[in-house]
Amino acid sequence: MTSHAPAAPFVSAGAADRTISRPLIPRARGTHRAQWNIAATAVIWATSLFVAALWVAGGGVQSLLAGGGETLTTLGRITGLVSANLLLYQVLLMARVPLFERGFGRDAITRMHRWVGFWSFWLLLAHIVLLVLGYAVTAGVNPLAQAWDFVWNYPGMLLATAGTALLVMIVATSIRRARRRLRYESWHLLHLYGYLGVGLAIPHMLWTGADFLTYPLATVYWWTLWALVAASVIVFRVAAPLWRSWRHDIRVHQVVRDGTSGVVVRMRGRRLERLGARGGQFFVWRFLDGAGWTRGHPLSLATDPSRGELVVAAKMVGDGTQRLASLRPGTRVLVEGPFGHLTGDVRKGRKLLMLGAGAGVSPLLSILESEPYAPGEAILVTRDHTDEDALRTDAVADLVRRRGLRHFRLIGPRLPEGSTWLPAAHADWRGADLIRHLAPDLEDYDVFVCGPLPWMSAVRADLDAAGIRADRVHTEAFTI
């Protein structure tokens, strides 16, 4: 293909920044993050190996080779143990526990939550079926009669049956096709019943499970572990956010419209620097403005938090974001966070290439405001369906003028096949070629990408085709 300038309108870099850029130095936080990752991984492996050891110590291997009902029963035991362990992590991963938040990051935790959830569910069903068949074969009775006997005559089984029904409902509504049909608020409310489902399933494990009762050490282990899980939910999902929000007295300061479809909310409070937030991170926000305040909004910081205020920007596409436009100054705000690894701490190069679609421009701007770079060393590429859809245009223009940011706008509808992150106006371009056209010295850049998941996947594929190292590409998704 012939080389030519991008077909969409673009804004070139403005006047050079009058301030002197700070030199980029290695960040200790990167080392700390690796240490957190090692610690979090070690905890998961330790508990998983304990589950396997528990099964082996209980004669699992011998029973597996025995055949007949004993083999089915021991397979039911191990699937139940693994399912119980995964259910434990299903709760812990979403409890905002610092060990996992810092070790894995919200993006990885979200993916793990979905993976762990489905596997724990299928193993739970396998546990039920295998135990029913195993006991039925051993006793020489009909499997349906054995299932009925379990439910009515074994301690805690009625509660476990109710818990299983709730987990079935949650899994059914979490399948992608069903999830798209539900409003986020409805899906989130249904999803909270997962806590109740797990809580109802626990008693039968601890009252009747042979692997939970045979050894005193095992009994202490499981009771302690589940107590810690419950405490983690209470402390990190309830107590800590309430304390932090009261301590900093965060309130809405100003609400302004952002273009034709966006809104910007500015908040102030006491000693906000002690929150330890960095550009690119996000909080879960709850605005105490009346009924429905319990619904959390996971929104990224839209400006550098070191400026003394917390700012978020969003497109008004649903009930939650539409509600932001009606917030009044003085409204109290509850926050959970900060979360996320999409910060300048991950930088390895001198230059920055930022690619954002829609509301994904917000965290990229907060990074650009807080990070050091010389005029011309940072590029921002924004992708919008129409010119009116663009968000934070004033903030972008300010960075172009003050910091020498280079800004390129890709505007227009998607290509019919939807396989590229470029608009239809750039149909003659290959994505990798366009990236190299904008940043010929791509090896000197760290690339930050934020936007819808399919769009980010297409961008990453073209970055890979352009030859940039994987450790120079930084993304984070907040979609469940």
PDB file of C-alpha atoms in Angstrom, residues 167-387:
ATOM      1  CA  LEU A 167     -25.867 -20.579  42.051  1.00  0.00           C
ATOM      2  CA  VAL A 168     -27.675 -22.068  39.041  1.00  0.00           C
ATOM      3  CA  MET A 169     -29.596 -18.791  38.639  1.00  0.00           C
ATOM      4  CA  ILE A 170     -26.393 -16.741  38.829  1.00  0.00           C
ATOM      5  CA  VAL A 171     -24.544 -18.888  36.299  1.00  0.00           C
ATOM      6  CA  ALA A 172     -27.525 -18.832  33.913  1.00  0.00           C
ATOM      7  CA  THR A 173     -27.683 -15.013  34.013  1.00  0.00           C
ATOM      8  CA  SER A 174     -23.894 -14.737  33.605  1.00  0.00           C
ATOM      9  CA  ILE A 175     -23.827 -16.486  30.224  1.00  0.00           C
ATOM     10  CA  ARG A 176     -22.955 -13.778  27.714  1.00  0.00           C
ATOM     11  CA  ARG A 177     -26.165 -14.001  25.709  1.00  0.00           C
ATOM     12  CA  ALA A 178     -28.353 -13.779  28.821  1.00  0.00           C
ATOM     13  CA  ARG A 179     -26.141 -11.043  30.311  1.00  0.00           C
ATOM     14  CA  ARG A 180     -26.726  -8.807  27.269  1.00  0.00           C
ATOM     15  CA  ARG A 181     -30.483  -8.991  27.737  1.00  0.00           C
ATOM     16  CA  LEU A 182     -30.350  -7.743  31.328  1.00  0.00           C
ATOM     17  CA  ARG A 183     -29.895  -4.184  32.529  1.00  0.00           C
ATOM     18  CA  TYR A 184     -26.636  -3.889  34.451  1.00  0.00           C
ATOM     19  CA  GLU A 185     -28.482  -2.891  37.644  1.00  0.00           C
ATOM     20  CA  SER A 186     -30.718  -5.991  37.459  1.00  0.00           C
ATOM     21  CA  TRP A 187     -27.817  -8.308  36.698  1.00  0.00           C
ATOM     22  CA  HIS A 188     -25.745  -6.854  39.547  1.00  0.00           C
ATOM     23  CA  LEU A 189     -28.595  -7.330  42.041  1.00  0.00           C
ATOM     24  CA  LEU A 190     -29.052 -10.965  40.982  1.00  0.00           C
ATOM     25  CA  HIS A 191     -25.298 -11.508  41.173  1.00  0.00           C
ATOM     26  CA  LEU A 192     -25.231 -10.474  44.831  1.00  0.00           C
ATOM     27  CA  TYR A 193     -27.283 -13.573  45.649  1.00  0.00           C
ATOM     28  CA  GLY A 194     -24.054 -15.482  45.033  1.00  0.00           C
ATOM     29  CA  TYR A 195     -22.962 -14.560  48.558  1.00  0.00           C
ATOM     30  CA  LEU A 196     -26.171 -16.120  49.917  1.00  0.00           C
ATOM     31  CA  GLY A 197     -25.757 -19.201  47.720  1.00  0.00           C
ATOM     32  CA  VAL A 198     -22.228 -19.816  48.994  1.00  0.00           C
ATOM     33  CA  GLY A 199     -23.331 -19.157  52.578  1.00  0.00           C
ATOM     34  CA  LEU A 200     -26.123 -21.741  52.328  1.00  0.00           C
ATOM     35  CA  ALA A 201     -23.761 -24.322  50.852  1.00  0.00           C
ATOM     36  CA  ILE A 202     -21.116 -24.055  53.576  1.00  0.00           C
ATOM     37  CA  PRO A 203     -22.947 -25.759  56.520  1.00  0.00           C
ATOM     38  CA  HIS A 204     -23.290 -29.167  54.848  1.00  0.00           C
ATOM     39  CA  MET A 205     -19.569 -29.136  54.002  1.00  0.00           C
ATOM     40  CA  LEU A 206     -18.574 -28.523  57.592  1.00  0.00           C
ATOM     41  CA  TRP A 207     -21.248 -30.722  59.216  1.00  0.00           C
ATOM     42  CA  THR A 208     -21.217 -33.868  57.063  1.00  0.00           C
ATOM     43  CA  GLY A 209     -18.194 -33.809  54.724  1.00  0.00           C
ATOM     44  CA  ALA A 210     -15.812 -36.634  55.628  1.00  0.00           C
ATOM     45  CA  ASP A 211     -12.815 -34.707  54.278  1.00  0.00           C
ATOM     46  CA  PHE A 212     -13.794 -31.781  56.509  1.00  0.00           C
ATOM     47  CA  LEU A 213     -14.254 -33.813  59.695  1.00  0.00           C
ATOM     48  CA  THR A 214     -11.843 -36.765  59.586  1.00  0.00           C
ATOM     49  CA  TYR A 215      -8.762 -34.808  60.662  1.00  0.00           C
ATOM     50  CA  PRO A 216      -8.816 -32.074  63.349  1.00  0.00           C
ATOM     51  CA  LEU A 217      -6.298 -30.064  61.306  1.00  0.00           C
ATOM     52  CA  ALA A 218      -8.608 -30.158  58.287  1.00  0.00           C
ATOM     53  CA  THR A 219     -11.572 -29.050  60.406  1.00  0.00           C
ATOM     54  CA  VAL A 220      -9.619 -26.113  61.826  1.00  0.00           C
ATOM     55  CA  TYR A 221      -8.301 -25.232  58.363  1.00  0.00           C
ATOM     56  CA  TRP A 222     -11.721 -25.026  56.677  1.00  0.00           C
ATOM     57  CA  TRP A 223     -13.472 -23.211  59.518  1.00  0.00           C
ATOM     58  CA  THR A 224     -10.619 -20.696  59.726  1.00  0.00           C
ATOM     59  CA  LEU A 225     -10.515 -20.185  55.982  1.00  0.00           C
ATOM     60  CA  TRP A 226     -14.219 -19.526  55.619  1.00  0.00           C
ATOM     61  CA  ALA A 227     -14.174 -17.228  58.647  1.00  0.00           C
ATOM     62  CA  LEU A 228     -11.369 -15.244  57.004  1.00  0.00           C
ATOM     63  CA  VAL A 229     -13.356 -15.045  53.767  1.00  0.00           C
ATOM     64  CA  ALA A 230     -16.414 -13.711  55.601  1.00  0.00           C
ATOM     65  CA  ALA A 231     -14.261 -11.219  57.502  1.00  0.00           C
ATOM     66  CA  SER A 232     -12.618 -10.081  54.248  1.00  0.00           C
ATOM     67  CA  VAL A 233     -15.995  -9.302  52.684  1.00  0.00           C
ATOM     68  CA  ILE A 234     -17.101  -7.328  55.741  1.00  0.00           C
ATOM     69  CA  VAL A 235     -13.818  -5.445  56.146  1.00  0.00           C
ATOM     70  CA  PHE A 236     -12.854  -4.681  52.548  1.00  0.00           C
ATOM     71  CA  ARG A 237     -16.294  -4.353  50.929  1.00  0.00           C
ATOM     72  CA  VAL A 238     -18.108  -2.568  53.769  1.00  0.00           C
ATOM     73  CA  ALA A 239     -16.039  -1.281  56.708  1.00  0.00           C
ATOM     74  CA  ALA A 240     -12.982   0.061  54.859  1.00  0.00           C
ATOM     75  CA  PRO A 241     -14.960   2.017  52.196  1.00  0.00           C
ATOM     76  CA  LEU A 242     -17.214   3.525  54.862  1.00  0.00           C
ATOM     77  CA  TRP A 243     -14.245   4.554  57.016  1.00  0.00           C
ATOM     78  CA  ARG A 244     -12.278   5.964  54.067  1.00  0.00           C
ATOM     79  CA  SER A 245     -15.252   7.927  52.743  1.00  0.00           C
ATOM     80  CA  TRP A 246     -16.055   9.375  56.179  1.00  0.00           C
ATOM     81  CA  ARG A 247     -12.403  10.220  56.843  1.00  0.00           C
ATOM     82  CA  HIS A 248     -11.960  12.129  53.590  1.00  0.00           C
ATOM     83  CA  ASP A 249     -15.502  13.598  53.500  1.00  0.00           C
ATOM     84  CA  ILE A 250     -15.704  13.325  49.708  1.00  0.00           C
ATOM     85  CA  ARG A 251     -18.462  15.439  48.157  1.00  0.00           C
ATOM     86  CA  VAL A 252     -19.546  16.477  44.699  1.00  0.00           C
ATOM     87  CA  HIS A 253     -18.118  19.896  43.882  1.00  0.00           C
ATOM     88  CA  GLN A 254     -19.289  20.460  40.299  1.00  0.00           C
ATOM     89  CA  VAL A 255     -21.154  18.640  37.525  1.00  0.00           C
ATOM     90  CA  VAL A 256     -20.773  19.803  33.924  1.00  0.00           C
ATOM     91  CA  ARG A 257     -21.808  18.388  30.566  1.00  0.00           C
ATOM     92  CA  ASP A 258     -19.042  17.045  28.356  1.00  0.00           C
ATOM     93  CA  GLY A 259     -20.029  17.490  24.726  1.00  0.00           C
ATOM     94  CA  THR A 260     -23.418  16.151  23.652  1.00  0.00           C
ATOM     95  CA  SER A 261     -23.333  12.775  25.394  1.00  0.00           C
ATOM     96  CA  GLY A 262     -20.936  13.022  28.320  1.00  0.00           C
ATOM     97  CA  VAL A 263     -20.793  14.310  31.880  1.00  0.00           C
ATOM     98  CA  VAL A 264     -17.889  15.302  34.142  1.00  0.00           C
ATOM     99  CA  VAL A 265     -18.185  15.099  37.935  1.00  0.00           C
ATOM    100  CA  ARG A 266     -15.626  16.901  40.090  1.00  0.00           C
ATOM    101  CA  MET A 267     -15.272  15.932  43.765  1.00  0.00           C
ATOM    102  CA  ARG A 268     -13.331  17.393  46.654  1.00  0.00           C
ATOM    103  CA  GLY A 269     -12.583  16.334  50.219  1.00  0.00           C
ATOM    104  CA  ARG A 270     -10.067  16.267  53.062  1.00  0.00           C
ATOM    105  CA  ARG A 271      -6.479  15.120  52.442  1.00  0.00           C
ATOM    106  CA  LEU A 272      -7.322  13.263  49.256  1.00  0.00           C
ATOM    107  CA  GLU A 273      -3.633  12.618  48.636  1.00  0.00           C
ATOM    108  CA  ARG A 274      -3.764  10.010  51.419  1.00  0.00           C
ATOM    109  CA  LEU A 275      -5.965   7.847  49.222  1.00  0.00           C
ATOM    110  CA  GLY A 276      -2.787   7.080  47.275  1.00  0.00           C
ATOM    111  CA  ALA A 277      -4.560   7.297  43.913  1.00  0.00           C
ATOM    112  CA  ARG A 278      -2.584   7.580  40.667  1.00  0.00           C
ATOM    113  CA  GLY A 279      -3.515   8.652  37.178  1.00  0.00           C
ATOM    114  CA  GLY A 280      -5.103   5.752  35.295  1.00  0.00           C
ATOM    115  CA  GLN A 281      -6.652   4.061  38.341  1.00  0.00           C
ATOM    116  CA  PHE A 282     -10.352   3.773  39.080  1.00  0.00           C
ATOM    117  CA  PHE A 283     -12.726   3.749  42.042  1.00  0.00           C
ATOM    118  CA  VAL A 284     -16.161   2.294  42.580  1.00  0.00           C
ATOM    119  CA  TRP A 285     -18.328   5.336  43.323  1.00  0.00           C
ATOM    120  CA  ARG A 286     -21.642   5.517  45.191  1.00  0.00           C
ATOM    121  CA  PHE A 287     -23.392   8.877  45.254  1.00  0.00           C
ATOM    122  CA  LEU A 288     -25.716   9.404  48.247  1.00  0.00           C
ATOM    123  CA  ASP A 289     -28.400  11.253  46.297  1.00  0.00           C
ATOM    124  CA  GLY A 290     -31.443   9.138  47.137  1.00  0.00           C
ATOM    125  CA  ALA A 291     -32.923   5.763  46.280  1.00  0.00           C
ATOM    126  CA  GLY A 292     -30.545   3.550  44.325  1.00  0.00           C
ATOM    127  CA  TRP A 293     -27.401   4.958  45.964  1.00  0.00           C
ATOM    128  CA  THR A 294     -26.140   1.428  46.700  1.00  0.00           C
ATOM    129  CA  ARG A 295     -25.339   0.825  43.018  1.00  0.00           C
ATOM    130  CA  GLY A 296     -21.628   1.208  42.435  1.00  0.00           C
ATOM    131  CA  HIS A 297     -20.188   2.948  39.372  1.00  0.00           C
ATOM    132  CA  PRO A 298     -16.687   1.690  38.361  1.00  0.00           C
ATOM    133  CA  LEU A 299     -15.267   4.848  36.781  1.00  0.00           C
ATOM    134  CA  SER A 300     -11.655   5.796  36.085  1.00  0.00           C
ATOM    135  CA  LEU A 301     -10.057   9.032  37.217  1.00  0.00           C
ATOM    136  CA  ALA A 302     -10.210  11.532  34.367  1.00  0.00           C
ATOM    137  CA  THR A 303      -7.504  13.907  35.671  1.00  0.00           C
ATOM    138  CA  ASP A 304      -4.320  13.713  37.706  1.00  0.00           C
ATOM    139  CA  PRO A 305      -5.523  13.146  41.327  1.00  0.00           C
ATOM    140  CA  SER A 306      -2.537  15.062  42.715  1.00  0.00           C
ATOM    141  CA  ARG A 307      -4.292  18.295  41.689  1.00  0.00           C
ATOM    142  CA  GLY A 308      -6.397  18.143  44.846  1.00  0.00           C
ATOM    143  CA  GLU A 309      -9.677  16.838  43.451  1.00  0.00           C
ATOM    144  CA  LEU A 310     -11.119  13.597  42.081  1.00  0.00           C
ATOM    145  CA  VAL A 311     -12.675  13.842  38.621  1.00  0.00           C
ATOM    146  CA  VAL A 312     -14.601  11.244  36.638  1.00  0.00           C
ATOM    147  CA  ALA A 313     -16.071  11.456  33.143  1.00  0.00           C
ATOM    148  CA  ALA A 314     -18.632   9.149  31.570  1.00  0.00           C
ATOM    149  CA  LYS A 315     -20.868   8.759  28.559  1.00  0.00           C
ATOM    150  CA  MET A 316     -24.560   8.868  29.449  1.00  0.00           C
ATOM    151  CA  VAL A 317     -25.604   5.508  28.034  1.00  0.00           C
ATOM    152  CA  GLY A 318     -27.612   3.949  30.892  1.00  0.00           C
ATOM    153  CA  ASP A 319     -29.613   4.722  34.012  1.00  0.00           C
ATOM    154  CA  GLY A 320     -26.506   4.934  36.192  1.00  0.00           C
ATOM    155  CA  THR A 321     -24.547   7.330  34.002  1.00  0.00           C
ATOM    156  CA  GLN A 322     -27.665   9.384  33.158  1.00  0.00           C
ATOM    157  CA  ARG A 323     -28.072   9.882  36.887  1.00  0.00           C
ATOM    158  CA  LEU A 324     -24.624  11.475  37.178  1.00  0.00           C
ATOM    159  CA  ALA A 325     -25.851  14.525  35.267  1.00  0.00           C
ATOM    160  CA  SER A 326     -28.424  15.278  37.984  1.00  0.00           C
ATOM    161  CA  LEU A 327     -26.020  15.185  40.937  1.00  0.00           C
ATOM    162  CA  ARG A 328     -25.993  18.322  43.069  1.00  0.00           C
ATOM    163  CA  PRO A 329     -22.964  20.020  44.632  1.00  0.00           C
ATOM    164  CA  GLY A 330     -22.498  18.867  48.220  1.00  0.00           C
ATOM    165  CA  THR A 331     -23.723  15.303  47.606  1.00  0.00           C
ATOM    166  CA  ARG A 332     -21.758  12.849  49.729  1.00  0.00           C
ATOM    167  CA  VAL A 333     -19.777  10.136  47.948  1.00  0.00           C
ATOM    168  CA  LEU A 334     -18.761   6.659  49.120  1.00  0.00           C
ATOM    169  CA  VAL A 335     -15.708   5.208  47.391  1.00  0.00           C
ATOM    170  CA  GLU A 336     -13.982   1.840  47.067  1.00  0.00           C
ATOM    171  CA  GLY A 337     -10.452   1.981  45.771  1.00  0.00           C
ATOM    172  CA  PRO A 338      -8.200   2.985  44.212  1.00  0.00           C
ATOM    173  CA  PHE A 339      -7.847  -0.058  41.949  1.00  0.00           C
ATOM    174  CA  GLY A 340      -5.981  -0.900  38.786  1.00  0.00           C
ATOM    175  CA  HIS A 341      -2.482  -1.243  37.340  1.00  0.00           C
ATOM    176  CA  LEU A 342      -2.983   1.042  34.339  1.00  0.00           C
ATOM    177  CA  THR A 343      -0.594   3.706  35.678  1.00  0.00           C
ATOM    178  CA  GLY A 344       2.723   5.258  34.786  1.00  0.00           C
ATOM    179  CA  ASP A 345       4.427   2.821  37.172  1.00  0.00           C
ATOM    180  CA  VAL A 346       4.511   0.217  34.395  1.00  0.00           C
ATOM    181  CA  ARG A 347       6.510   2.431  32.022  1.00  0.00           C
ATOM    182  CA  LYS A 348       9.778   1.149  30.608  1.00  0.00           C
ATOM    183  CA  GLY A 349      10.359   3.587  27.750  1.00  0.00           C
ATOM    184  CA  ARG A 350      10.678   7.335  27.386  1.00  0.00           C
ATOM    185  CA  LYS A 351       7.726   7.946  25.058  1.00  0.00           C
ATOM    186  CA  LEU A 352       3.990   7.337  25.350  1.00  0.00           C
ATOM    187  CA  LEU A 353       1.441   6.132  22.781  1.00  0.00           C
ATOM    188  CA  MET A 354      -2.123   6.238  24.098  1.00  0.00           C
ATOM    189  CA  LEU A 355      -5.016   4.650  22.189  1.00  0.00           C
ATOM    190  CA  GLY A 356      -8.490   5.242  23.577  1.00  0.00           C
ATOM    191  CA  ALA A 357     -12.028   4.639  22.334  1.00  0.00           C
ATOM    192  CA  GLY A 358     -15.021   6.541  23.698  1.00  0.00           C
ATOM    193  CA  ALA A 359     -14.906   6.909  27.467  1.00  0.00           C
ATOM    194  CA  GLY A 360     -11.580   5.034  27.447  1.00  0.00           C
ATOM    195  CA  VAL A 361      -9.850   8.369  26.864  1.00  0.00           C
ATOM    196  CA  SER A 362     -10.440   9.394  30.511  1.00  0.00           C
ATOM    197  CA  PRO A 363      -7.813   7.225  32.270  1.00  0.00           C
ATOM    198  CA  LEU A 364      -5.352   7.922  29.452  1.00  0.00           C
ATOM    199  CA  LEU A 365      -5.672  11.661  30.019  1.00  0.00           C
ATOM    200  CA  SER A 366      -5.090  11.280  33.761  1.00  0.00           C
ATOM    201  CA  ILE A 367      -1.872   9.397  32.972  1.00  0.00           C
ATOM    202  CA  LEU A 368      -0.790  12.037  30.438  1.00  0.00           C
ATOM    203  CA  GLU A 369      -1.376  14.778  33.001  1.00  0.00           C
ATOM    204  CA  SER A 370       0.665  13.060  35.717  1.00  0.00           C
ATOM    205  CA  GLU A 371       3.559  11.522  33.749  1.00  0.00           C
ATOM    206  CA  PRO A 372       6.824  13.194  32.672  1.00  0.00           C
ATOM    207  CA  TYR A 373       7.561  13.468  28.936  1.00  0.00           C
ATOM    208  CA  ALA A 374       9.096  16.068  26.643  1.00  0.00           C
ATOM    209  CA  PRO A 375       7.039  17.956  24.016  1.00  0.00           C
ATOM    210  CA  GLY A 376       6.319  15.630  21.082  1.00  0.00           C
ATOM    211  CA  GLU A 377       7.110  12.461  23.072  1.00  0.00           C
ATOM    212  CA  ALA A 378       3.475  11.581  23.786  1.00  0.00           C
ATOM    213  CA  ILE A 379       0.830  10.626  21.220  1.00  0.00           C
ATOM    214  CA  LEU A 380      -2.893  10.300  21.875  1.00  0.00           C
ATOM    215  CA  VAL A 381      -5.126   8.531  19.345  1.00  0.00           C
ATOM    216  CA  THR A 382      -8.872   8.800  20.047  1.00  0.00           C
ATOM    217  CA  ARG A 383     -11.586   6.755  18.359  1.00  0.00           C
ATOM    218  CA  ASP A 384     -15.198   8.003  18.185  1.00  0.00           C
ATOM    219  CA  HIS A 385     -18.218   7.183  16.041  1.00  0.00           C
ATOM    220  CA  THR A 386     -19.011  10.843  15.374  1.00  0.00           C
ATOM    221  CA  ASP A 387     -17.326  14.152  16.084  1.00  0.00           C
TER     222      ASP A 387
END
